[in-house]
Tab-separated table of C-alpha atoms in Angstrom:
chain	number	residue	atom	x	y	z
A	1	UNK	CA	15.847	63.729	82.447
A	2	UNK	CA	16.985	60.923	84.723
A	3	UNK	CA	18.517	63.362	87.204
A	4	UNK	CA	15.307	65.380	87.271
A	5	UNK	CA	13.302	62.224	87.955
A	6	UNK	CA	15.598	61.302	90.831
A	7	UNK	CA	15.140	64.748	92.331
A	8	UNK	CA	11.364	64.326	92.133
A	9	UNK	CA	11.538	60.959	93.836
A	10	UNK	CA	14.015	62.011	96.525
A	11	UNK	CA	11.529	63.737	98.895
A	12	UNK	CA	9.254	60.687	98.902
A	13	UNK	CA	12.232	58.425	99.533
A	14	UNK	CA	13.390	60.563	102.442
A	15	UNK	CA	9.856	60.641	103.855
A	16	UNK	CA	9.572	56.878	103.717
A	17	UNK	CA	12.905	56.475	105.433
A	18	UNK	CA	12.112	59.099	108.074
A	19	UNK	CA	9.701	57.054	110.184
A	20	UNK	CA	12.078	54.113	110.281
A	21	UNK	CA	15.184	56.147	111.074
A	22	UNK	CA	13.405	58.381	113.584
A	23	UNK	CA	12.018	55.407	115.508
A	24	UNK	CA	15.389	53.642	115.335
A	25	UNK	CA	17.376	56.618	116.660
A	26	UNK	CA	14.983	58.148	119.203
A	27	UNK	CA	13.132	55.218	120.791
A	28	UNK	CA	13.693	51.727	122.162
A	29	UNK	CA	11.338	50.151	119.601
A	30	UNK	CA	13.064	47.457	117.561
A	31	UNK	CA	13.330	48.370	113.876
A	32	UNK	CA	14.135	45.655	111.331
A	33	UNK	CA	15.439	46.636	107.913
A	34	UNK	CA	15.526	44.554	104.706
A	35	UNK	CA	18.053	41.695	104.735
A	36	UNK	CA	17.945	41.434	108.552
A	37	UNK	CA	16.783	38.096	109.944
A	38	UNK	CA	13.871	39.648	111.865
A	39	UNK	CA	12.655	41.411	108.731
A	40	UNK	CA	12.893	38.309	106.555
A	41	UNK	CA	11.225	36.092	109.161
A	42	UNK	CA	8.310	38.429	109.803
A	43	UNK	CA	7.789	39.285	106.133
A	44	UNK	CA	7.531	35.590	105.261
A	45	UNK	CA	4.693	34.955	107.732
A	46	UNK	CA	1.924	36.117	105.410
A	47	UNK	CA	-0.379	33.423	104.077
A	48	UNK	CA	-0.173	34.782	100.527
A	49	UNK	CA	3.043	35.250	98.580
A	50	UNK	CA	1.474	38.318	96.962
A	51	UNK	CA	1.686	40.012	100.375
A	52	UNK	CA	5.213	38.715	100.942
A	53	UNK	CA	6.211	40.326	97.641
A	54	UNK	CA	5.266	43.792	98.970
A	55	UNK	CA	8.358	45.113	100.744
A	56	UNK	CA	7.962	47.556	103.645
A	57	UNK	CA	10.741	50.095	104.191
A	58	UNK	CA	11.165	48.634	107.676
A	59	UNK	CA	9.254	46.509	110.172
A	60	UNK	CA	8.549	48.003	113.597
A	61	UNK	CA	8.109	45.751	116.631
A	62	UNK	CA	6.300	47.603	119.444
A	63	UNK	CA	5.926	45.885	122.814
A	64	UNK	CA	3.392	48.248	124.400
A	65	UNK	CA	0.639	50.734	123.644
A	66	UNK	CA	3.141	53.490	124.440
A	67	UNK	CA	5.415	52.191	121.667
A	68	UNK	CA	2.510	52.179	119.210
A	69	UNK	CA	1.628	55.725	120.258
A	70	UNK	CA	5.133	56.948	119.439
A	71	UNK	CA	5.080	55.118	116.114
A	72	UNK	CA	1.774	56.675	115.035
A	73	UNK	CA	2.877	60.154	116.085
A	74	UNK	CA	6.018	59.707	114.004
A	75	UNK	CA	4.135	58.399	110.958
A	76	UNK	CA	1.844	61.424	111.239
A	77	UNK	CA	4.841	63.686	110.631
A	78	UNK	CA	5.378	62.220	107.159
A	79	UNK	CA	3.137	61.126	104.332
A	80	UNK	CA	4.035	57.503	103.712
A	81	UNK	CA	1.537	54.658	103.657
A	82	UNK	CA	1.800	52.045	106.389
A	83	UNK	CA	0.163	48.802	107.506
A	84	UNK	CA	-0.570	46.939	110.725
A	85	UNK	CA	-0.077	43.188	110.848
A	86	UNK	CA	-1.404	40.704	113.387
A	87	UNK	CA	-1.110	37.231	111.838
A	88	UNK	CA	-0.938	38.163	108.163
A	89	UNK	CA	-3.703	35.736	107.216
A	90	UNK	CA	-5.725	38.285	105.228
A	91	UNK	CA	-4.504	37.756	101.646
A	92	UNK	CA	-5.731	41.101	100.283
A	93	UNK	CA	-2.714	43.131	99.246
A	94	UNK	CA	-2.208	46.307	101.323
A	95	UNK	CA	-4.743	45.329	104.011
A	96	UNK	CA	-2.013	44.167	106.417
A	97	UNK	CA	0.920	44.612	104.043
A	98	UNK	CA	2.646	47.634	102.523
A	99	UNK	CA	5.151	48.415	99.795
A	100	UNK	CA	7.700	51.088	100.597
A	101	UNK	CA	6.288	52.278	103.916
A	102	UNK	CA	6.651	51.078	107.523
A	103	UNK	CA	4.951	47.902	108.682
A	104	UNK	CA	3.832	47.744	112.315
A	105	UNK	CA	4.037	44.142	113.473
A	106	UNK	CA	2.113	43.238	116.618
A	107	UNK	CA	4.096	40.000	117.029
A	108	UNK	CA	5.584	41.148	120.356
A	109	UNK	CA	2.252	42.362	121.726
A	110	UNK	CA	1.639	38.770	122.697
A	111	UNK	CA	0.627	38.833	126.343
A	112	UNK	CA	-2.100	36.457	127.493
A	113	UNK	CA	-3.152	36.841	131.121
A	114	UNK	CA	-6.124	34.815	132.362
A	115	UNK	CA	-8.115	35.402	135.534
A	116	UNK	CA	-8.681	31.775	136.478
A	117	UNK	CA	-11.700	32.656	138.609
A	118	UNK	CA	-13.697	34.819	136.193
A	119	UNK	CA	-12.320	33.559	132.887
A	120	UNK	CA	-11.497	37.107	131.779
A	121	UNK	CA	-8.506	37.094	129.425
A	122	UNK	CA	-6.263	40.039	128.557
A	123	UNK	CA	-4.655	39.261	125.242
A	124	UNK	CA	-2.405	41.045	122.769
A	125	UNK	CA	-3.007	40.927	118.987
A	126	UNK	CA	0.390	39.315	118.463
A	127	UNK	CA	-1.103	35.971	119.479
A	128	UNK	CA	-2.334	33.528	116.891
A	129	UNK	CA	-5.264	31.247	117.637
A	130	UNK	CA	-3.063	28.235	118.323
A	131	UNK	CA	-0.944	30.378	120.682
A	132	UNK	CA	-3.980	31.270	122.778
A	133	UNK	CA	-5.335	27.718	122.711
A	134	UNK	CA	-1.979	26.437	123.965
A	135	UNK	CA	-1.748	29.114	126.670
A	136	UNK	CA	-5.259	28.285	127.932
A	137	UNK	CA	-4.692	24.530	127.777
A	138	UNK	CA	-5.373	22.963	131.163
A	139	UNK	CA	-7.069	26.059	132.592
A	140	UNK	CA	-10.620	24.801	132.021
A	141	UNK	CA	-11.400	27.932	129.960
A	142	UNK	CA	-11.615	28.429	126.208
A	143	UNK	CA	-11.900	31.411	123.888
A	144	UNK	CA	-14.236	32.003	120.956
A	145	UNK	CA	-11.770	32.111	118.069
A	146	UNK	CA	-11.573	30.922	114.486
A	147	UNK	CA	-10.923	27.448	113.169
A	148	UNK	CA	-7.358	27.632	111.760
A	149	UNK	CA	-4.600	27.873	114.359
A	150	UNK	CA	-2.255	30.082	112.338
A	151	UNK	CA	-4.869	32.859	112.118
A	152	UNK	CA	-3.966	36.131	113.832
A	153	UNK	CA	-6.307	37.155	116.627
A	154	UNK	CA	-6.259	40.883	115.820
A	155	UNK	CA	-7.754	40.755	112.341
A	156	UNK	CA	-10.089	37.926	113.282
A	157	UNK	CA	-11.781	39.846	116.095
A	158	UNK	CA	-11.951	43.174	114.245
A	159	UNK	CA	-13.734	41.416	111.363
A	160	UNK	CA	-16.238	39.677	113.629
A	161	UNK	CA	-14.791	36.192	113.806
A	162	UNK	CA	-16.749	33.013	113.037
A	163	UNK	CA	-16.065	30.180	115.455
A	164	UNK	CA	-16.997	26.576	116.082
A	165	UNK	CA	-18.605	28.015	119.211
A	166	UNK	CA	-20.484	30.921	117.598
A	167	UNK	CA	-23.891	29.265	117.992
A	168	UNK	CA	-23.218	29.260	121.740
A	169	UNK	CA	-21.518	32.636	122.165
A	170	UNK	CA	-21.857	34.718	119.007
A	171	UNK	CA	-18.981	36.149	116.983
A	172	UNK	CA	-15.469	36.188	118.408
A	173	UNK	CA	-15.961	39.958	118.755
A	174	UNK	CA	-19.103	39.393	120.822
A	175	UNK	CA	-16.945	38.249	123.747
A	176	UNK	CA	-14.718	41.341	123.675
A	177	UNK	CA	-15.370	43.214	126.919
A	178	UNK	CA	-12.824	45.964	126.501
A	179	UNK	CA	-10.200	47.254	124.072
A	180	UNK	CA	-7.028	49.219	124.660
A	181	UNK	CA	-6.777	51.379	121.536
A	182	UNK	CA	-4.174	53.772	120.181
A	183	UNK	CA	-5.921	56.454	118.129
A	184	UNK	CA	-4.556	58.146	115.015
A	185	UNK	CA	-2.983	60.993	116.981
A	186	UNK	CA	-1.268	58.633	119.419
A	187	UNK	CA	-3.780	58.983	122.252
A	188	UNK	CA	-4.301	55.748	124.212
A	189	UNK	CA	-7.934	55.121	125.190
A	190	UNK	CA	-10.118	52.359	126.585
A	191	UNK	CA	-13.214	51.288	124.676
A	192	UNK	CA	-15.966	49.272	126.364
A	193	UNK	CA	-19.725	49.421	126.884
A	194	UNK	CA	-19.141	51.930	129.689
A	195	UNK	CA	-16.302	53.999	128.204
A	196	UNK	CA	-16.138	55.172	124.569
A	197	UNK	CA	-18.987	52.770	123.850
A	198	UNK	CA	-19.374	54.017	120.280
A	199	UNK	CA	-15.773	53.066	119.527
A	200	UNK	CA	-16.227	49.653	121.153
A	201	UNK	CA	-19.211	48.947	118.931
A	202	UNK	CA	-17.394	50.152	115.804
A	203	UNK	CA	-14.478	47.805	116.514
A	204	UNK	CA	-16.855	44.830	116.316
A	205	UNK	CA	-16.929	44.284	112.571
A	206	UNK	CA	-15.335	47.619	111.667
A	207	UNK	CA	-11.846	46.460	110.785
A	208	UNK	CA	-8.786	48.713	111.002
A	209	UNK	CA	-10.526	52.056	110.552
A	210	UNK	CA	-10.552	53.531	114.037
A	211	UNK	CA	-7.266	52.819	115.787
A	212	UNK	CA	-4.753	50.114	116.618
A	213	UNK	CA	-5.955	47.706	119.293
A	214	UNK	CA	-3.055	46.778	121.551
A	215	UNK	CA	-4.992	44.706	124.100
A	216	UNK	CA	-8.250	42.774	123.909
A	217	UNK	CA	-10.054	41.906	127.135
A	218	UNK	CA	-12.198	38.869	126.377
A	219	UNK	CA	-14.656	36.701	128.234
A	220	UNK	CA	-13.670	33.057	127.957
A	221	UNK	CA	-15.913	30.065	128.683
A	222	UNK	CA	-15.704	26.778	130.536
A	223	UNK	CA	-14.571	23.846	128.437
A	224	UNK	CA	-13.131	20.366	128.942
A	225	UNK	CA	-12.170	17.943	126.203
A	226	UNK	CA	-13.891	18.374	122.862
A	227	UNK	CA	-14.562	16.074	119.924
A	228	UNK	CA	-13.583	17.002	116.393
A	229	UNK	CA	-11.578	16.423	113.268
A	230	UNK	CA	-11.904	15.905	109.533
A	231	UNK	CA	-13.865	13.441	107.441
A	232	UNK	CA	-12.862	13.223	103.769
A	233	UNK	CA	-14.835	11.827	100.825
A	234	UNK	CA	-13.926	11.529	97.170
A	235	UNK	CA	-16.353	13.518	95.053
A	236	UNK	CA	-19.229	11.966	93.171
A	237	UNK	CA	-22.714	13.300	92.459
A	238	UNK	CA	-24.371	11.268	95.214
A	239	UNK	CA	-21.903	12.365	97.892
A	240	UNK	CA	-22.273	15.977	96.758
A	241	UNK	CA	-26.069	15.869	96.931
A	242	UNK	CA	-26.011	14.187	100.336
A	243	UNK	CA	-23.587	16.709	101.841
A	244	UNK	CA	-25.320	19.760	100.396
A	245	UNK	CA	-28.627	18.504	101.805
A	246	UNK	CA	-26.961	17.681	105.137
A	247	UNK	CA	-25.482	21.156	105.664
A	248	UNK	CA	-28.785	22.799	104.720
A	249	UNK	CA	-30.745	20.602	107.120
A	250	UNK	CA	-28.188	21.007	109.920
A	251	UNK	CA	-28.415	24.797	109.681
A	252	UNK	CA	-32.187	24.744	110.149
A	253	UNK	CA	-32.854	21.730	112.346
A	254	UNK	CA	-29.864	21.364	114.668
A	255	UNK	CA	-30.869	22.250	118.222
A	256	UNK	CA	-27.582	21.438	119.955
A	257	UNK	CA	-25.525	24.624	119.766
A	258	UNK	CA	-22.428	22.751	120.902
A	259	UNK	CA	-22.239	21.108	117.452
A	260	UNK	CA	-20.674	22.799	114.421
A	261	UNK	CA	-19.718	21.831	110.882
A	262	UNK	CA	-17.954	23.216	107.830
A	263	UNK	CA	-18.573	21.413	104.546
A	264	UNK	CA	-15.793	22.089	102.042
A	265	UNK	CA	-15.430	20.963	98.447
A	266	UNK	CA	-11.898	21.116	97.077
A	267	UNK	CA	-10.376	20.589	93.649
A	268	UNK	CA	-6.681	20.509	92.833
A	269	UNK	CA	-4.145	19.167	90.396
A	270	UNK	CA	-1.737	18.364	93.191
A	271	UNK	CA	-2.318	18.506	96.924
A	272	UNK	CA	-0.472	17.075	99.874
A	273	UNK	CA	-2.015	17.285	103.352
A	274	UNK	CA	0.690	16.244	105.824
A	275	UNK	CA	-0.247	13.178	107.864
A	276	UNK	CA	-3.670	13.023	106.205
A	277	UNK	CA	-3.652	12.367	102.507
A	278	UNK	CA	-1.439	12.540	99.424
A	279	UNK	CA	-3.265	12.432	96.095
A	280	UNK	CA	-1.934	13.826	92.836
A	281	UNK	CA	-5.331	14.648	91.292
A	282	UNK	CA	-7.924	15.541	93.858
A	283	UNK	CA	-11.662	16.247	93.828
A	284	UNK	CA	-12.837	15.846	97.382
A	285	UNK	CA	-15.157	16.894	100.149
A	286	UNK	CA	-13.454	17.755	103.433
A	287	UNK	CA	-15.691	18.034	106.484
A	288	UNK	CA	-14.690	19.881	109.636
A	289	UNK	CA	-16.721	18.477	112.532
A	290	UNK	CA	-16.769	19.883	116.055
A	291	UNK	CA	-18.605	19.133	119.273
A	292	UNK	CA	-18.042	21.104	122.472
A	293	UNK	CA	-17.902	18.032	124.674
A	294	UNK	CA	-15.993	14.753	124.743
A	295	UNK	CA	-18.605	12.765	122.808
A	296	UNK	CA	-21.317	14.022	120.435
A	297	UNK	CA	-24.817	12.549	120.518
A	298	UNK	CA	-24.823	9.438	118.393
A	299	UNK	CA	-26.745	10.735	115.395
A	300	UNK	CA	-26.003	14.461	115.325
A	301	UNK	CA	-23.451	14.183	112.495
A	302	UNK	CA	-24.834	11.025	110.892
A	303	UNK	CA	-26.059	12.771	107.730
A	304	UNK	CA	-22.491	13.945	107.172
A	305	UNK	CA	-20.485	10.869	108.127
A	306	UNK	CA	-22.825	8.565	106.182
A	307	UNK	CA	-22.970	10.735	103.047
A	308	UNK	CA	-20.730	8.199	101.358
A	309	UNK	CA	-17.748	6.010	102.142
A	310	UNK	CA	-15.079	8.221	103.726
A	311	UNK	CA	-11.464	7.731	102.776
A	312	UNK	CA	-10.333	9.288	106.054
A	313	UNK	CA	-11.890	10.112	109.429
A	314	UNK	CA	-9.749	11.846	112.070
A	315	UNK	CA	-12.596	12.949	114.359
A	316	UNK	CA	-11.941	11.950	117.955
A	317	UNK	CA	-11.956	13.198	121.542
A	318	UNK	CA	-9.089	15.601	122.155
A	319	UNK	CA	-8.256	18.962	123.675
A	320	UNK	CA	-9.280	22.146	121.913
A	321	UNK	CA	-5.607	23.088	121.725
A	322	UNK	CA	-4.838	19.844	119.878
A	323	UNK	CA	-7.654	20.471	117.402
A	324	UNK	CA	-6.677	24.078	116.667
A	325	UNK	CA	-2.961	23.335	116.617
A	326	UNK	CA	-3.526	20.459	114.205
A	327	UNK	CA	-5.514	22.547	111.721
A	328	UNK	CA	-2.648	24.406	110.089
A	329	UNK	CA	-2.325	21.925	107.240
A	330	UNK	CA	-4.896	24.058	105.410
A	331	UNK	CA	-2.384	26.937	105.122
A	332	UNK	CA	-0.708	26.392	101.760
A	333	UNK	CA	2.840	27.718	101.856
A	334	UNK	CA	4.416	29.254	98.762
A	335	UNK	CA	1.156	30.171	97.055
A	336	UNK	CA	-0.784	33.266	96.160
A	337	UNK	CA	-4.044	33.115	98.100
A	338	UNK	CA	-7.306	34.810	97.161
A	339	UNK	CA	-10.418	34.584	99.313
A	340	UNK	CA	-13.930	35.875	98.632
A	341	UNK	CA	-17.323	35.279	100.165
A	342	UNK	CA	-21.074	35.403	99.860
A	343	UNK	CA	-23.854	35.124	102.416
A	344	UNK	CA	-27.040	33.490	101.206
A	345	UNK	CA	-30.468	32.886	102.746
A	346	UNK	CA	-31.020	29.277	103.702
A	347	UNK	CA	-33.378	27.667	101.191
A	348	UNK	CA	-36.444	25.811	102.361
A	349	UNK	CA	-36.294	22.043	102.454
A	350	UNK	CA	-38.361	21.793	99.291
A	351	UNK	CA	-36.077	24.211	97.406
A	352	UNK	CA	-32.829	22.789	98.736
A	353	UNK	CA	-31.882	20.992	95.541
A	354	UNK	CA	-32.546	24.032	93.349
A	355	UNK	CA	-30.458	26.403	95.435
A	356	UNK	CA	-27.728	24.269	96.974
A	357	UNK	CA	-26.983	22.274	93.853
A	358	UNK	CA	-27.423	25.364	91.697
A	359	UNK	CA	-24.761	27.237	93.671
A	360	UNK	CA	-22.478	24.245	93.673
A	361	UNK	CA	-22.853	23.644	89.947
A	362	UNK	CA	-21.863	27.276	89.329
A	363	UNK	CA	-18.773	26.849	91.512
A	364	UNK	CA	-17.758	23.655	89.724
A	365	UNK	CA	-18.192	25.309	86.340
A	366	UNK	CA	-16.012	28.300	87.208
A	367	UNK	CA	-13.422	26.395	89.242
A	368	UNK	CA	-13.182	23.805	86.485
A	369	UNK	CA	-11.677	26.450	84.218
A	370	UNK	CA	-8.770	26.920	86.635
A	371	UNK	CA	-7.513	23.365	86.922
A	372	UNK	CA	-4.571	23.897	84.560
A	373	UNK	CA	-3.327	26.789	86.701
A	374	UNK	CA	0.025	25.929	88.286
A	375	UNK	CA	-0.457	24.843	91.888
A	376	UNK	CA	-4.205	25.473	91.832
A	377	UNK	CA	-6.361	24.623	94.807
A	378	UNK	CA	-9.970	25.747	94.431
A	379	UNK	CA	-12.419	25.399	97.305
A	380	UNK	CA	-15.858	26.382	98.487
A	381	UNK	CA	-16.838	26.067	102.145
A	382	UNK	CA	-20.486	25.981	103.240
A	383	UNK	CA	-20.692	27.344	106.776
A	384	UNK	CA	-23.949	27.421	108.756
A	385	UNK	CA	-25.091	30.850	109.934
A	386	UNK	CA	-28.128	29.828	112.023
A	387	UNK	CA	-30.381	32.218	113.918
A	388	UNK	CA	-28.623	31.287	117.149
A	389	UNK	CA	-25.409	33.102	116.117
A	390	UNK	CA	-27.259	36.382	115.650
A	391	UNK	CA	-29.228	35.791	118.842
A	392	UNK	CA	-26.095	35.162	120.917
A	393	UNK	CA	-24.245	38.107	119.369
A	394	UNK	CA	-27.072	40.533	120.156
A	395	UNK	CA	-27.301	39.249	123.718
A	396	UNK	CA	-23.674	40.211	124.392
A	397	UNK	CA	-22.891	43.519	122.717
A	398	UNK	CA	-23.942	45.593	119.695
A	399	UNK	CA	-21.814	45.199	116.569
A	400	UNK	CA	-21.721	46.560	113.029
A	401	UNK	CA	-22.751	43.256	111.465
A	402	UNK	CA	-26.113	43.680	113.205
A	403	UNK	CA	-27.493	40.332	112.055
A	404	UNK	CA	-31.098	39.561	112.927
A	405	UNK	CA	-32.361	36.199	114.149
A	406	UNK	CA	-35.345	36.121	111.805
A	407	UNK	CA	-33.744	33.804	109.245
A	408	UNK	CA	-31.078	31.126	108.895
A	409	UNK	CA	-28.276	31.753	106.420
A	410	UNK	CA	-25.118	30.196	105.011
A	411	UNK	CA	-21.740	31.888	104.736
A	412	UNK	CA	-19.749	30.710	101.718
A	413	UNK	CA	-15.961	30.961	101.717
A	414	UNK	CA	-14.467	30.869	98.226
A	415	UNK	CA	-10.733	30.241	97.834
A	416	UNK	CA	-8.325	30.029	94.928
A	417	UNK	CA	-4.644	29.506	95.671
A	418	UNK	CA	-2.029	29.183	92.947
A	419	UNK	CA	1.692	29.715	92.412
A	420	UNK	CA	2.427	32.299	89.651
A	421	UNK	CA	2.169	35.820	91.036
A	422	UNK	CA	1.873	37.072	87.467
A	423	UNK	CA	-1.562	35.415	87.320
A	424	UNK	CA	-2.966	37.452	90.220
A	425	UNK	CA	-5.297	39.638	88.144
A	426	UNK	CA	-6.505	36.724	86.055
A	427	UNK	CA	-7.355	34.688	89.145
A	428	UNK	CA	-8.853	37.739	90.849
A	429	UNK	CA	-11.252	37.969	87.921
A	430	UNK	CA	-12.062	34.294	88.363
A	431	UNK	CA	-12.820	34.811	92.051
A	432	UNK	CA	-15.025	37.786	91.204
A	433	UNK	CA	-16.852	35.685	88.627
A	434	UNK	CA	-17.429	33.054	91.316
A	435	UNK	CA	-18.954	35.234	94.026
A	436	UNK	CA	-20.879	37.532	91.659
A	437	UNK	CA	-22.372	34.450	90.021
A	438	UNK	CA	-23.595	33.254	93.411
A	439	UNK	CA	-25.026	36.697	94.167
A	440	UNK	CA	-26.837	36.933	90.840
A	441	UNK	CA	-28.417	33.542	91.359
A	442	UNK	CA	-29.547	34.473	94.867
A	443	UNK	CA	-31.145	37.703	93.629
A	444	UNK	CA	-32.896	35.769	90.882
A	445	UNK	CA	-34.230	33.180	93.306
A	446	UNK	CA	-35.448	35.957	95.571
A	447	UNK	CA	-37.358	37.533	92.686
A	448	UNK	CA	-38.934	34.149	91.967
A	449	UNK	CA	-39.873	33.677	95.632
A	450	UNK	CA	-37.606	30.642	96.030
A	451	UNK	CA	-35.430	32.411	98.613
A	452	UNK	CA	-36.433	34.855	101.331
A	453	UNK	CA	-35.481	38.485	100.794
A	454	UNK	CA	-33.425	38.807	103.992
A	455	UNK	CA	-30.410	40.827	105.053
A	456	UNK	CA	-27.213	39.086	103.922
A	457	UNK	CA	-24.058	40.979	104.916
A	458	UNK	CA	-20.673	40.181	103.438
A	459	UNK	CA	-18.510	38.582	106.140
A	460	UNK	CA	-15.402	40.751	106.522
A	461	UNK	CA	-12.995	37.969	107.475
A	462	UNK	CA	-13.522	36.270	104.105
A	463	UNK	CA	-14.068	39.344	101.928
A	464	UNK	CA	-12.157	39.995	98.708
A	465	UNK	CA	-10.914	43.552	98.251
A	466	UNK	CA	-13.253	44.074	95.262
A	467	UNK	CA	-16.322	43.300	97.373
A	468	UNK	CA	-18.076	46.308	98.912
A	469	UNK	CA	-18.160	45.290	102.546
A	470	UNK	CA	-19.787	48.486	103.796
A	471	UNK	CA	-22.440	48.558	101.083
A	472	UNK	CA	-23.651	45.123	102.170
A	473	UNK	CA	-24.086	46.159	105.814
A	474	UNK	CA	-27.206	47.933	106.951
A	475	UNK	CA	-27.074	51.644	105.942
A	476	UNK	CA	-27.324	52.566	109.620
A	477	UNK	CA	-24.132	50.614	110.370
A	478	UNK	CA	-22.193	52.407	107.647
A	479	UNK	CA	-23.429	55.807	108.795
A	480	UNK	CA	-22.518	54.960	112.385
A	481	UNK	CA	-19.010	53.861	111.342
A	482	UNK	CA	-18.503	57.106	109.426
A	483	UNK	CA	-19.524	59.096	112.495
A	484	UNK	CA	-17.168	57.155	114.755
A	485	UNK	CA	-14.331	57.548	112.254
A	486	UNK	CA	-14.914	61.304	112.052
A	487	UNK	CA	-14.934	61.549	115.858
A	488	UNK	CA	-11.827	59.499	116.657
A	489	UNK	CA	-9.849	60.085	113.444
A	490	UNK	CA	-10.961	63.517	112.177
A	491	UNK	CA	-7.972	63.910	109.841
A	492	UNK	CA	-8.698	60.594	108.078
A	493	UNK	CA	-5.327	59.094	109.008
A	494	UNK	CA	-6.456	55.466	108.815
A	495	UNK	CA	-8.773	56.181	105.900
A	496	UNK	CA	-6.038	57.716	103.754
A	497	UNK	CA	-2.821	56.088	104.867
A	498	UNK	CA	-3.531	52.367	105.193
A	499	UNK	CA	-5.520	49.707	103.357
A	500	UNK	CA	-8.792	47.911	104.061
A	501	UNK	CA	-12.448	48.679	103.422
A	502	UNK	CA	-13.314	52.282	104.256
A	503	UNK	CA	-16.822	53.274	105.443
């Protein structure tokens, strides 16, 4: 019986090994096998240990679109699953990780060439946000990226990308002028508004369904010193009410698009933030404040900074590179990470307490049940999604998110990180309970007329694998993505052979 089983497994084993060995023996692409230093180093760069635990048969390190083309043609000859990794910050298993098949790392596709006159940047997906910020430092130009330096640029842009500067310039993807893309059959094409425009649109919020982007051409923007940092409060009911009201009011009333905030509540039974704070039992509010200029207007953040008595305030004038490079303390090493999301309509001022405190009470109830979990850090981040983001995105290029500027919204990021990998399913259920509870409350408030019945897409960059990303987009966007997929990947290579949400 055992011999028969081995014979059944042998073809699959040979198939998995074939891509790695073929690339290693017939090309100049570097191939790293288990136990090698390159393999171990790259495999340990995921944010979540659940992704680290998935072991690819080898890791491939292309340095050009031509290398990626050869790799995809070779993978096409077999039947193994594969994955593409930019920064490895997406914690969903199998989205940028794979078990038993080849992993394509973009780490060496890390060019960054700036035209100092026009601000046009050609950038490879192997860059992380802090890499690009450092490379642009001193140039007078900045890019619309995310908020955590260790984030990979590839996944960020393909998911849309929410930035401190989104109210000024739209999503990170909105500033993508052109893509160099390797299609499923190995063909290398350019996608822009003038060439393969349907593919260019699908890549803005469409994820990894249409090809591997090997170069992004982005418009950057003028920037000098900025002001930003963190303000931290210990939790109490008054601080919570003040901050929830402040983020609601900021989303509706702020008229200075250079200002941005993230309001995060965090609970843990043991958290150390290097150089910031060391508390054994923690129940805090952590504010991320940003102003695209050296000094914010005197009262623009007053409702936040005066919500209580802060125990720490690091906000100051600095370079954007310093801010982004100093943000990586939020990446918790050695933990399983799960992230989910919800988008909610902004409540009116009169209904703020009902909605904002209702959502927050639900989060505290569910997260409170996790506090005995080893290494637990539970957080909810309230992120403004004002009309200006949709307005700026539409002004630059069409995307699949297709947000309208008829209503203000909030994007909620819901995180649970913990240590035991054996508790993954249990904590996944907890995360699902958290975001479905928010959704149910929103639908109920809409039925009661407390909240507007507006379009609220799930934000891909924060989505949990159990959330139906495509179902929450407009039906037209899903249909369009299916058409683009059928045109550029008629055999369903990316649909059937790698992870992620499929249209």
